[in-house]
CSV table of C-alpha atoms and ligand atoms in Angstrom, one decimal:
chain,number,residue,atom,x,y,z
A,711,UNK,CA,-57.9,18.4,-23.8
A,712,UNK,CA,-55.4,21.1,-24.4
A,713,UNK,CA,-56.1,22.5,-20.9
A,714,UNK,CA,-55.4,19.1,-19.4
A,715,UNK,CA,-52.2,18.8,-21.2
A,716,UNK,CA,-51.1,22.1,-19.9
A,717,UNK,CA,-51.9,21.2,-16.3
A,718,UNK,CA,-50.0,18.0,-16.8
A,719,UNK,CA,-47.0,19.9,-18.2
A,720,UNK,CA,-47.0,22.2,-15.2
A,721,UNK,CA,-47.0,19.3,-12.8
A,722,UNK,CA,-44.2,17.6,-14.7
A,723,UNK,CA,-42.1,20.7,-14.3
A,724,UNK,CA,-42.7,20.9,-10.6
A,725,UNK,CA,-41.8,17.3,-9.9
A,726,UNK,CA,-38.0,17.4,-10.5
A,727,UNK,CA,-37.7,20.2,-8.0
A,728,UNK,CA,-38.5,17.9,-5.1
A,729,UNK,CA,-36.2,15.2,-6.7
A,730,UNK,CA,-33.3,17.5,-6.7
A,731,UNK,CA,-32.6,17.0,-3.0
A,732,UNK,CA,-29.3,15.3,-2.6
A,733,UNK,CA,-29.3,11.9,-1.0
A,734,UNK,CA,-27.1,11.6,2.0
A,735,UNK,CA,-23.5,10.4,1.5
A,736,UNK,CA,-24.3,7.3,3.5
A,737,UNK,CA,-27.1,6.4,1.0
A,738,UNK,CA,-24.8,7.0,-1.9
A,739,UNK,CA,-22.0,4.9,-0.3
A,740,UNK,CA,-24.4,2.0,0.5
A,741,UNK,CA,-25.8,2.0,-3.1
A,742,UNK,CA,-22.3,2.0,-4.6
A,743,UNK,CA,-21.2,-0.9,-2.4
A,744,UNK,CA,-24.3,-2.8,-3.4
A,745,UNK,CA,-23.5,-2.4,-7.1
A,746,UNK,CA,-20.1,-4.0,-6.5
A,747,UNK,CA,-21.8,-7.0,-4.8
A,748,UNK,CA,-20.4,-9.9,-6.9
A,749,UNK,CA,-17.1,-8.2,-7.8
A,750,UNK,CA,-13.8,-9.9,-6.9
A,751,UNK,CA,-12.0,-8.6,-3.7
A,752,UNK,CA,-9.5,-6.5,-5.6
A,753,UNK,CA,-12.4,-4.6,-7.1
A,754,UNK,CA,-14.1,-4.2,-3.7
A,755,UNK,CA,-11.0,-2.5,-2.5
A,756,UNK,CA,-11.3,0.1,-5.2
A,757,UNK,CA,-14.6,1.4,-3.9
A,758,UNK,CA,-12.6,3.4,-1.4
A,759,UNK,CA,-10.8,6.1,-3.3
A,760,UNK,CA,-7.0,6.2,-2.8
A,761,UNK,CA,-5.6,9.4,-1.2
A,762,UNK,CA,-5.1,11.2,-4.6
A,763,UNK,CA,-8.5,10.4,-5.9
A,764,UNK,CA,-10.1,11.4,-2.6
A,765,UNK,CA,-8.6,14.9,-3.1
A,766,UNK,CA,-10.0,15.0,-6.7
A,767,UNK,CA,-13.4,13.9,-5.5
A,768,UNK,CA,-13.5,16.4,-2.7
A,769,UNK,CA,-12.4,19.3,-4.9
A,770,UNK,CA,-14.4,18.2,-8.0
A,771,UNK,CA,-11.1,17.8,-9.9
A,772,UNK,CA,-10.0,21.2,-8.9
A,773,UNK,CA,-7.1,20.7,-6.4
A,774,UNK,CA,-5.3,23.7,-4.9
A,775,UNK,CA,-1.7,24.1,-6.0
A,776,UNK,CA,-0.4,22.6,-2.7
A,777,UNK,CA,-2.8,19.6,-3.3
A,778,UNK,CA,-1.6,19.3,-6.9
A,779,UNK,CA,2.0,19.2,-5.7
A,780,UNK,CA,1.1,16.5,-3.2
A,781,UNK,CA,-0.6,14.4,-5.9
A,782,UNK,CA,2.3,14.7,-8.3
A,783,UNK,CA,4.7,13.7,-5.7
A,784,UNK,CA,2.7,10.7,-4.4
A,785,UNK,CA,1.7,9.4,-7.9
A,786,UNK,CA,5.2,10.0,-9.3
A,787,UNK,CA,6.6,7.7,-6.6
A,788,UNK,CA,4.2,4.9,-7.7
A,789,UNK,CA,5.6,4.8,-11.3
A,790,UNK,CA,7.6,1.7,-12.1
A,791,UNK,CA,9.7,2.1,-15.2
A,792,UNK,CA,10.7,-1.0,-17.2
A,793,UNK,CA,13.6,-2.8,-15.4
A,794,UNK,CA,15.4,-3.5,-18.8
A,795,UNK,CA,15.3,0.3,-19.7
A,796,UNK,CA,13.4,-0.5,-22.9
A,797,UNK,CA,10.2,1.5,-23.4
A,798,UNK,CA,9.1,0.3,-26.9
A,799,UNK,CA,7.6,-3.1,-27.7
A,800,UNK,CA,5.7,-4.2,-30.8
A,801,UNK,CA,3.5,-1.5,-32.4
A,802,UNK,CA,1.2,-4.1,-34.1
A,803,UNK,CA,0.4,-5.5,-30.7
A,804,UNK,CA,0.1,-2.0,-29.4
A,805,UNK,CA,-2.7,-1.3,-31.9
A,806,UNK,CA,-4.6,-4.2,-30.5
A,807,UNK,CA,-4.2,-2.9,-26.9
A,808,UNK,CA,-5.2,0.7,-28.0
A,809,UNK,CA,-8.3,-0.6,-29.8
A,810,UNK,CA,-9.5,-3.1,-27.1
A,811,UNK,CA,-12.1,-1.8,-24.7
A,812,UNK,CA,-12.8,-5.1,-23.0
A,813,UNK,CA,-11.7,-6.1,-19.5
A,814,UNK,CA,-12.8,-4.9,-16.1
A,815,UNK,CA,-16.5,-5.2,-17.0
A,816,UNK,CA,-19.0,-7.3,-15.1
A,817,UNK,CA,-20.0,-9.0,-18.3
A,818,UNK,CA,-16.4,-10.2,-19.1
A,819,UNK,CA,-15.6,-13.8,-18.6
A,820,UNK,CA,-13.0,-14.4,-15.8
A,821,UNK,CA,-9.5,-14.0,-17.1
A,822,UNK,CA,-10.4,-11.6,-20.0
A,823,UNK,CA,-7.3,-9.6,-21.0
A,824,UNK,CA,-8.0,-5.9,-20.5
A,825,UNK,CA,-7.3,-3.3,-23.2
A,826,UNK,CA,-6.3,0.3,-23.0
A,827,UNK,CA,-9.3,1.6,-25.0
A,828,UNK,CA,-7.1,4.6,-26.1
A,829,UNK,CA,-9.3,5.2,-29.2
A,830,UNK,CA,-12.3,5.9,-26.9
A,831,UNK,CA,-10.6,9.2,-26.0
A,832,UNK,CA,-7.8,9.8,-28.5
A,833,UNK,CA,-7.2,10.0,-32.2
A,834,UNK,CA,-4.1,7.9,-32.9
A,835,UNK,CA,-3.9,6.5,-36.5
A,836,UNK,CA,-5.3,9.4,-38.5
A,837,UNK,CA,-6.8,6.9,-41.0
A,838,UNK,CA,-8.9,5.3,-38.2
A,839,UNK,CA,-12.5,6.8,-38.7
A,840,UNK,CA,-13.8,6.3,-35.2
A,841,UNK,CA,-12.3,7.8,-32.0
A,842,UNK,CA,-13.2,9.9,-29.0
A,843,UNK,CA,-12.1,13.5,-28.3
A,844,UNK,CA,-12.0,13.7,-24.5
A,845,UNK,CA,-8.2,13.5,-24.8
A,846,UNK,CA,-6.0,15.4,-27.3
A,847,UNK,CA,-5.2,13.9,-30.7
A,848,UNK,CA,-2.1,11.6,-30.6
A,849,UNK,CA,-1.7,11.4,-34.4
A,850,UNK,CA,2.0,11.7,-35.3
A,851,UNK,CA,2.9,11.7,-31.6
A,852,UNK,CA,6.4,10.3,-31.9
A,853,UNK,CA,7.2,11.9,-35.2
A,854,UNK,CA,6.2,15.4,-34.0
A,855,UNK,CA,8.4,14.9,-31.0
A,856,UNK,CA,11.4,13.7,-33.1
A,857,UNK,CA,11.3,10.4,-31.1
A,858,UNK,CA,13.1,12.2,-28.3
A,859,UNK,CA,14.1,9.8,-25.5
A,860,UNK,CA,13.0,12.1,-22.6
A,861,UNK,CA,9.6,12.5,-24.2
A,862,UNK,CA,9.4,8.7,-24.6
A,863,UNK,CA,10.1,8.3,-20.9
A,864,UNK,CA,7.5,10.9,-20.0
A,865,UNK,CA,4.9,9.2,-22.2
A,866,UNK,CA,5.5,5.9,-20.4
A,867,UNK,CA,5.1,7.7,-17.1
A,868,UNK,CA,1.9,9.3,-18.3
A,869,UNK,CA,0.4,6.0,-19.4
A,870,UNK,CA,1.5,4.1,-16.3
A,871,UNK,CA,0.1,6.7,-14.0
A,872,UNK,CA,-1.7,9.7,-15.6
A,873,UNK,CA,-1.8,11.5,-12.3
A,874,UNK,CA,2.0,11.5,-12.1
A,875,UNK,CA,1.8,14.0,-15.0
A,876,UNK,CA,-1.6,15.8,-14.5
A,877,UNK,CA,-3.3,15.9,-11.1
A,878,UNK,CA,-6.9,14.6,-11.3
A,879,UNK,CA,-6.4,13.6,-14.9
A,880,UNK,CA,-9.4,12.1,-16.6
A,881,UNK,CA,-7.2,9.4,-18.2
A,882,UNK,CA,-7.2,6.0,-16.5
A,883,UNK,CA,-4.1,5.1,-14.5
A,884,UNK,CA,-3.2,2.0,-16.5
A,885,UNK,CA,-0.1,0.7,-14.7
A,886,UNK,CA,-0.9,1.7,-11.2
A,887,UNK,CA,-4.4,0.2,-11.3
A,888,UNK,CA,-3.2,-2.9,-13.1
A,889,UNK,CA,-5.3,-2.5,-16.1
A,890,UNK,CA,-2.3,-3.0,-18.4
A,891,UNK,CA,0.9,-4.9,-17.7
A,892,UNK,CA,4.4,-3.7,-18.5
A,893,UNK,CA,4.5,-5.5,-21.9
A,894,UNK,CA,1.1,-4.1,-23.0
A,895,UNK,CA,2.3,-0.5,-22.1
A,896,UNK,CA,5.5,-1.1,-24.0
A,897,UNK,CA,3.5,-2.2,-27.0
A,898,UNK,CA,1.1,0.7,-26.9
A,899,UNK,CA,4.2,3.0,-26.5
A,900,UNK,CA,5.6,1.5,-29.7
A,901,UNK,CA,2.3,2.3,-31.4
A,902,UNK,CA,2.9,5.9,-30.4
A,903,UNK,CA,6.6,6.1,-31.0
A,904,UNK,CA,7.7,3.5,-33.7
A,905,UNK,CA,8.4,5.3,-37.0
A,906,UNK,CA,6.8,2.4,-38.7
A,907,UNK,CA,3.5,2.7,-36.8
A,908,UNK,CA,0.6,4.1,-38.7
A,909,UNK,CA,0.3,6.8,-36.0
A,910,UNK,CA,3.5,8.4,-37.4
A,911,UNK,CA,2.7,7.9,-41.2
B,1205,HEC,C1,-11.1,8.2,-20.6
B,1205,HEC,C2,-10.3,8.9,-21.6
B,1205,HEC,C3,-8.9,8.5,-21.9
B,1205,HEC,C4,-8.4,7.2,-22.2
B,1205,HEC,C5,-9.2,5.9,-22.3
B,1205,HEC,C6,-7.0,7.4,-22.5
B,1205,HEC,N1,-6.7,8.7,-22.4
B,1205,HEC,FE1,-4.9,9.5,-22.7
B,1205,HEC,N2,-5.5,11.3,-22.1
B,1205,HEC,C7,-6.8,11.6,-21.8
B,1205,HEC,C8,-6.9,13.0,-21.4
B,1205,HEC,C9,-8.2,13.8,-21.0
B,1205,HEC,C10,-5.6,13.6,-21.6
B,1205,HEC,C11,-5.2,15.1,-21.5
B,1205,HEC,C12,-5.2,15.5,-20.1
B,1205,HEC,C13,-4.2,14.8,-19.3
B,1205,HEC,O1,-3.0,14.8,-19.7
B,1205,HEC,O2,-4.5,14.2,-18.3
B,1205,HEC,C14,-4.8,12.5,-22.1
B,1205,HEC,C15,-3.4,12.6,-22.3
B,1205,HEC,C16,-2.6,11.6,-22.9
B,1205,HEC,C17,-1.3,11.8,-23.3
B,1205,HEC,C18,-0.4,13.1,-23.2
B,1205,HEC,C19,-0.7,13.9,-24.4
B,1205,HEC,C20,0.1,15.2,-24.4
B,1205,HEC,O3,-0.4,16.2,-24.1
B,1205,HEC,O4,1.3,15.1,-24.8
B,1205,HEC,C21,-0.8,10.6,-23.8
B,1205,HEC,C22,0.5,10.2,-24.4
B,1205,HEC,C23,-2.0,9.7,-23.7
B,1205,HEC,N3,-3.0,10.3,-23.2
B,1205,HEC,C24,-1.9,8.3,-24.1
B,1205,HEC,C25,-3.0,7.4,-23.9
B,1205,HEC,C26,-2.9,6.0,-24.3
B,1205,HEC,C27,-1.7,5.4,-24.9
B,1205,HEC,C28,-4.1,5.5,-23.9
B,1205,HEC,C29,-4.5,4.0,-24.0
B,1205,HEC,C30,-3.6,3.1,-23.3
B,1205,HEC,C31,-4.9,6.5,-23.4
B,1205,HEC,N4,-4.2,7.7,-23.4
B,1205,HEC,C32,-6.2,6.4,-22.9
B,1205,HEC,C33,-7.9,10.7,-21.7
B,1205,HEC,C34,-7.8,9.4,-22.0
Protein backbone atom coordinates (compact mmCIF):
# COMPACT_ATOMS: atom_id res chain seq x y z
CA UNK A 1 0.00 0.00 0.00
CA UNK A 2 2.78 2.35 0.97
CA UNK A 3 4.54 1.64 -2.33
CA UNK A 4 1.43 2.52 -4.29
CA UNK A 5 1.08 5.75 -2.43
CA UNK A 6 4.65 6.64 -3.25
CA UNK A 7 4.19 5.96 -6.95
CA UNK A 8 1.05 8.04 -6.91
CA UNK A 9 2.85 10.88 -5.18
CA UNK A 10 5.60 10.85 -7.81
CA UNK A 11 3.03 10.99 -10.61
CA UNK A 12 1.25 13.88 -8.93
CA UNK A 13 4.50 15.77 -8.76
CA UNK A 14 5.20 15.21 -12.43
CA UNK A 15 1.77 16.32 -13.62
CA UNK A 16 2.02 20.07 -12.91
CA UNK A 17 5.18 20.28 -15.03
CA UNK A 18 3.20 19.70 -18.21
CA UNK A 19 0.45 22.05 -16.99
CA UNK A 20 2.91 24.89 -16.58
CA UNK A 21 3.03 25.61 -20.31
CA UNK A 22 1.56 29.06 -20.88
CA UNK A 23 -1.64 29.21 -22.92
CA UNK A 24 -1.39 31.49 -25.96
CA UNK A 25 -2.38 35.15 -25.54
CA UNK A 26 -5.27 34.54 -27.96
CA UNK A 27 -6.62 31.78 -25.67
CA UNK A 28 -6.34 34.04 -22.63
CA UNK A 29 -8.04 36.95 -24.44
CA UNK A 30 -10.89 34.75 -25.70
CA UNK A 31 -11.44 33.32 -22.22
CA UNK A 32 -11.48 36.78 -20.65
CA UNK A 33 -13.97 38.04 -23.21
CA UNK A 34 -16.22 35.05 -22.55
CA UNK A 35 -16.31 35.76 -18.81
CA UNK A 36 -17.59 39.28 -19.59
CA UNK A 37 -20.39 37.73 -21.66
CA UNK A 38 -23.44 39.31 -19.99
CA UNK A 39 -21.76 42.48 -18.77
CA UNK A 40 -23.09 45.88 -19.91
CA UNK A 41 -21.31 47.63 -22.83
CA UNK A 42 -19.31 50.04 -20.64
CA UNK A 43 -17.83 47.02 -18.89
CA UNK A 44 -17.08 45.31 -22.20
CA UNK A 45 -15.05 48.37 -23.17
CA UNK A 46 -12.86 47.86 -20.08
CA UNK A 47 -11.58 44.48 -21.31
CA UNK A 48 -9.12 46.40 -23.45
CA UNK A 49 -6.63 48.04 -21.09
CA UNK A 50 -6.19 51.80 -21.54
CA UNK A 51 -2.75 53.08 -22.60
CA UNK A 52 -1.39 53.39 -19.05
CA UNK A 53 -2.64 50.00 -17.89
CA UNK A 54 -1.22 48.45 -21.08
CA UNK A 55 2.25 49.67 -20.03
CA UNK A 56 1.76 48.28 -16.51
CA UNK A 57 0.66 44.91 -17.90
CA UNK A 58 3.54 44.73 -20.38
CA UNK A 59 6.15 45.64 -17.76
CA UNK A 60 4.54 43.69 -14.89
CA UNK A 61 4.00 46.93 -12.99
CA UNK A 62 7.61 47.91 -13.42
CA UNK A 63 7.59 50.81 -15.92
CA UNK A 64 10.85 52.50 -16.97
CA UNK A 65 11.33 56.04 -15.78
CA UNK A 66 10.31 57.40 -19.21
CA UNK A 67 7.16 55.24 -19.10
CA UNK A 68 6.44 56.42 -15.54
CA UNK A 69 6.67 60.05 -16.67
CA UNK A 70 4.34 59.27 -19.57
CA UNK A 71 1.78 57.64 -17.23
CA UNK A 72 1.93 60.48 -14.67
CA UNK A 73 1.42 63.06 -17.41
CA UNK A 74 -1.47 61.24 -19.10
CA UNK A 75 -3.26 60.27 -15.88
CA UNK A 76 -2.71 63.70 -14.31
CA UNK A 77 -4.51 65.28 -17.28
CA UNK A 78 -7.54 63.05 -16.62
CA UNK A 79 -8.12 64.32 -13.07
CA UNK A 80 -11.20 66.51 -12.69
CA UNK A 81 -11.10 68.56 -9.49
CA UNK A 82 -14.42 69.75 -7.98
CA UNK A 83 -15.75 72.79 -9.88
CA UNK A 84 -16.79 74.51 -6.62
CA UNK A 85 -13.25 74.19 -5.21
CA UNK A 86 -14.53 72.31 -2.15
CA UNK A 87 -12.78 69.01 -1.42
CA UNK A 88 -14.54 67.92 1.77
CA UNK A 89 -18.09 66.60 2.11
CA UNK A 90 -19.73 64.76 5.01
CA UNK A 91 -17.43 62.36 6.91
CA UNK A 92 -20.36 60.22 8.14
CA UNK A 93 -21.36 59.51 4.54
CA UNK A 94 -17.66 59.02 3.77
CA UNK A 95 -17.51 56.19 6.30
CA UNK A 96 -20.33 54.45 4.44
CA UNK A 97 -18.43 54.84 1.13
CA UNK A 98 -15.17 53.59 2.69
CA UNK A 99 -16.88 50.57 4.23
CA UNK A 100 -18.96 49.55 1.20
CA UNK A 101 -17.49 46.89 -1.07
CA UNK A 102 -20.55 46.43 -3.24
CA UNK A 103 -21.04 47.62 -6.80
CA UNK A 104 -19.37 46.54 -10.00
CA UNK A 105 -20.00 42.86 -9.30
CA UNK A 106 -21.94 40.48 -11.52
CA UNK A 107 -24.14 39.53 -8.57
CA UNK A 108 -25.23 43.14 -7.91
CA UNK A 109 -28.74 44.23 -8.84
CA UNK A 110 -28.74 46.86 -11.62
CA UNK A 111 -28.34 50.36 -10.21
CA UNK A 112 -26.43 49.22 -7.09
CA UNK A 113 -24.41 52.17 -5.74
CA UNK A 114 -20.71 51.32 -5.73
CA UNK A 115 -18.57 51.80 -2.65
CA UNK A 116 -14.85 52.60 -2.34
CA UNK A 117 -14.03 49.51 -0.25
CA UNK A 118 -11.14 51.49 1.29
CA UNK A 119 -11.09 49.26 4.39
CA UNK A 120 -10.23 46.28 2.17
CA UNK A 121 -6.74 47.76 1.74
CA UNK A 122 -6.30 50.45 4.41
CA UNK A 123 -6.60 51.01 8.12
CA UNK A 124 -8.66 54.22 8.57
CA UNK A 125 -10.53 54.54 11.89
CA UNK A 126 -8.02 52.95 14.31
CA UNK A 127 -10.94 51.52 16.34
CA UNK A 128 -12.20 49.51 13.35
CA UNK A 129 -11.03 45.92 13.93
CA UNK A 130 -11.11 44.62 10.37
CA UNK A 131 -9.04 46.08 7.53
CA UNK A 132 -6.59 45.06 4.82
CA UNK A 133 -2.93 45.99 4.65
CA UNK A 134 -2.20 46.13 0.92
CA UNK A 135 -2.15 49.94 1.26
CA UNK A 136 -0.58 52.02 4.06
CA UNK A 137 -2.50 52.88 7.23
CA UNK A 138 -4.50 56.08 6.81
CA UNK A 139 -5.23 56.48 10.54
CA UNK A 140 -4.86 60.13 11.64
CA UNK A 141 -4.30 61.00 7.96
CA UNK A 142 -5.58 64.60 8.15
CA UNK A 143 -4.35 65.29 11.66
CA UNK A 144 -0.79 64.09 10.92
CA UNK A 145 -0.74 66.38 7.86
CA UNK A 146 -2.08 69.36 9.83
CA UNK A 147 -5.08 69.51 7.46
CA UNK A 148 -2.77 71.20 4.93
CA UNK A 149 -4.71 72.45 1.84
CA UNK A 150 -2.08 71.23 -0.69
CA UNK A 151 -2.14 67.75 0.86
CA UNK A 152 -5.93 67.78 0.70
CA UNK A 153 -5.78 68.52 -3.03
CA UNK A 154 -3.16 65.78 -3.56
CA UNK A 155 -5.31 63.24 -1.71
CA UNK A 156 -8.32 64.11 -3.89
CA UNK A 157 -6.13 63.60 -6.97
CA UNK A 158 -4.88 60.29 -5.60
CA UNK A 159 -8.39 58.98 -4.95
CA UNK A 160 -9.75 60.30 -8.26
CA UNK A 161 -6.92 58.70 -10.22
CA UNK A 162 -4.30 56.76 -8.24
CA UNK A 163 -2.02 56.55 -11.28
CA UNK A 164 -1.76 60.33 -11.42
CA UNK A 165 0.29 59.98 -8.21
CA UNK A 166 1.91 56.53 -8.48
CA UNK A 167 2.36 54.88 -11.91
CA UNK A 168 0.91 51.33 -11.95
CA UNK A 169 -0.59 51.85 -8.50
CA UNK A 170 -2.50 48.89 -7.08
CA UNK A 171 -5.20 51.26 -5.87
CA UNK A 172 -8.36 51.50 -8.00
CA UNK A 173 -8.82 54.67 -10.08
CA UNK A 174 -12.10 55.66 -8.49
CA UNK A 175 -13.01 58.84 -10.38
CA UNK A 176 -11.53 58.07 -13.78
CA UNK A 177 -13.19 54.65 -13.88
CA UNK A 178 -16.49 56.06 -12.56
CA UNK A 179 -16.59 53.81 -9.50
CA UNK A 180 -17.28 56.82 -7.25
CA UNK A 181 -18.89 60.13 -8.22
CA UNK A 182 -17.61 63.56 -7.13
CA UNK A 183 -19.83 63.74 -4.03
CA UNK A 184 -18.77 60.27 -2.85
CA UNK A 185 -15.09 61.24 -3.23
CA UNK A 186 -15.72 64.47 -1.28
CA UNK A 187 -17.41 62.47 1.48
CA UNK A 188 -14.59 59.94 1.72
CA UNK A 189 -12.15 62.89 1.69
CA UNK A 190 -13.99 64.33 4.71
CA UNK A 191 -13.63 60.95 6.42
CA UNK A 192 -9.84 61.37 5.96
CA UNK A 193 -9.58 65.11 6.68
CA UNK A 194 -12.42 66.28 8.93
CA UNK A 195 -11.04 66.86 12.46
CA UNK A 196 -14.30 65.36 13.79
CA UNK A 197 -13.86 62.13 11.81
CA UNK A 198 -12.92 59.06 13.91
CA UNK A 199 -9.92 58.69 11.53
CA UNK A 200 -8.39 61.76 13.27
CA UNK A 201 -9.46 61.00 16.86
C1 LIG B 1 -7.04 47.41 -3.76
C2 LIG B 1 -6.44 48.12 -2.66
C3 LIG B 1 -6.80 49.55 -2.39
C4 LIG B 1 -8.06 50.10 -2.22
C5 LIG B 1 -9.40 49.40 -2.36
C6 LIG B 1 -7.84 51.46 -1.85
N1 LIG B 1 -6.51 51.74 -1.82
FE1 LIG B 1 -5.65 53.53 -1.29
N2 LIG B 1 -3.80 52.76 -1.66
C7 LIG B 1 -3.53 51.46 -2.00
C8 LIG B 1 -2.10 51.29 -2.11
C9 LIG B 1 -1.40 49.98 -2.47
C10 LIG B 1 -1.50 52.52 -1.82
C11 LIG B 1 0.01 52.86 -1.76
C12 LIG B 1 0.62 52.82 -3.11
C13 LIG B 1 0.11 53.93 -3.96
O1 LIG B 1 0.14 55.10 -3.51
O2 LIG B 1 -0.37 53.66 -5.04
C14 LIG B 1 -2.60 53.44 -1.54
C15 LIG B 1 -2.44 54.78 -1.22
C16 LIG B 1 -3.45 55.62 -0.78
C17 LIG B 1 -3.28 56.98 -0.35
C18 LIG B 1 -1.94 57.72 -0.26
C19 LIG B 1 -1.29 57.38 1.05
C20 LIG B 1 0.00 58.16 1.28
O3 LIG B 1 1.05 57.56 1.08
O4 LIG B 1 -0.08 59.34 1.63
C21 LIG B 1 -4.52 57.46 0.00
C22 LIG B 1 -4.86 58.85 0.54
C23 LIG B 1 -5.47 56.39 -0.24
N3 LIG B 1 -4.79 55.29 -0.72
C24 LIG B 1 -6.83 56.50 -0.02
C25 LIG B 1 -7.76 55.51 -0.34
C26 LIG B 1 -9.19 55.67 -0.21
C27 LIG B 1 -9.88 56.89 0.37
C28 LIG B 1 -9.77 54.51 -0.66
C29 LIG B 1 -11.23 54.20 -0.82
C30 LIG B 1 -12.02 55.14 -1.59
C31 LIG B 1 -8.68 53.63 -1.07
N4 LIG B 1 -7.50 54.26 -0.87
C32 LIG B 1 -8.87 52.34 -1.57
C33 LIG B 1 -4.45 50.46 -2.20
C34 LIG B 1 -5.84 50.61 -2.13
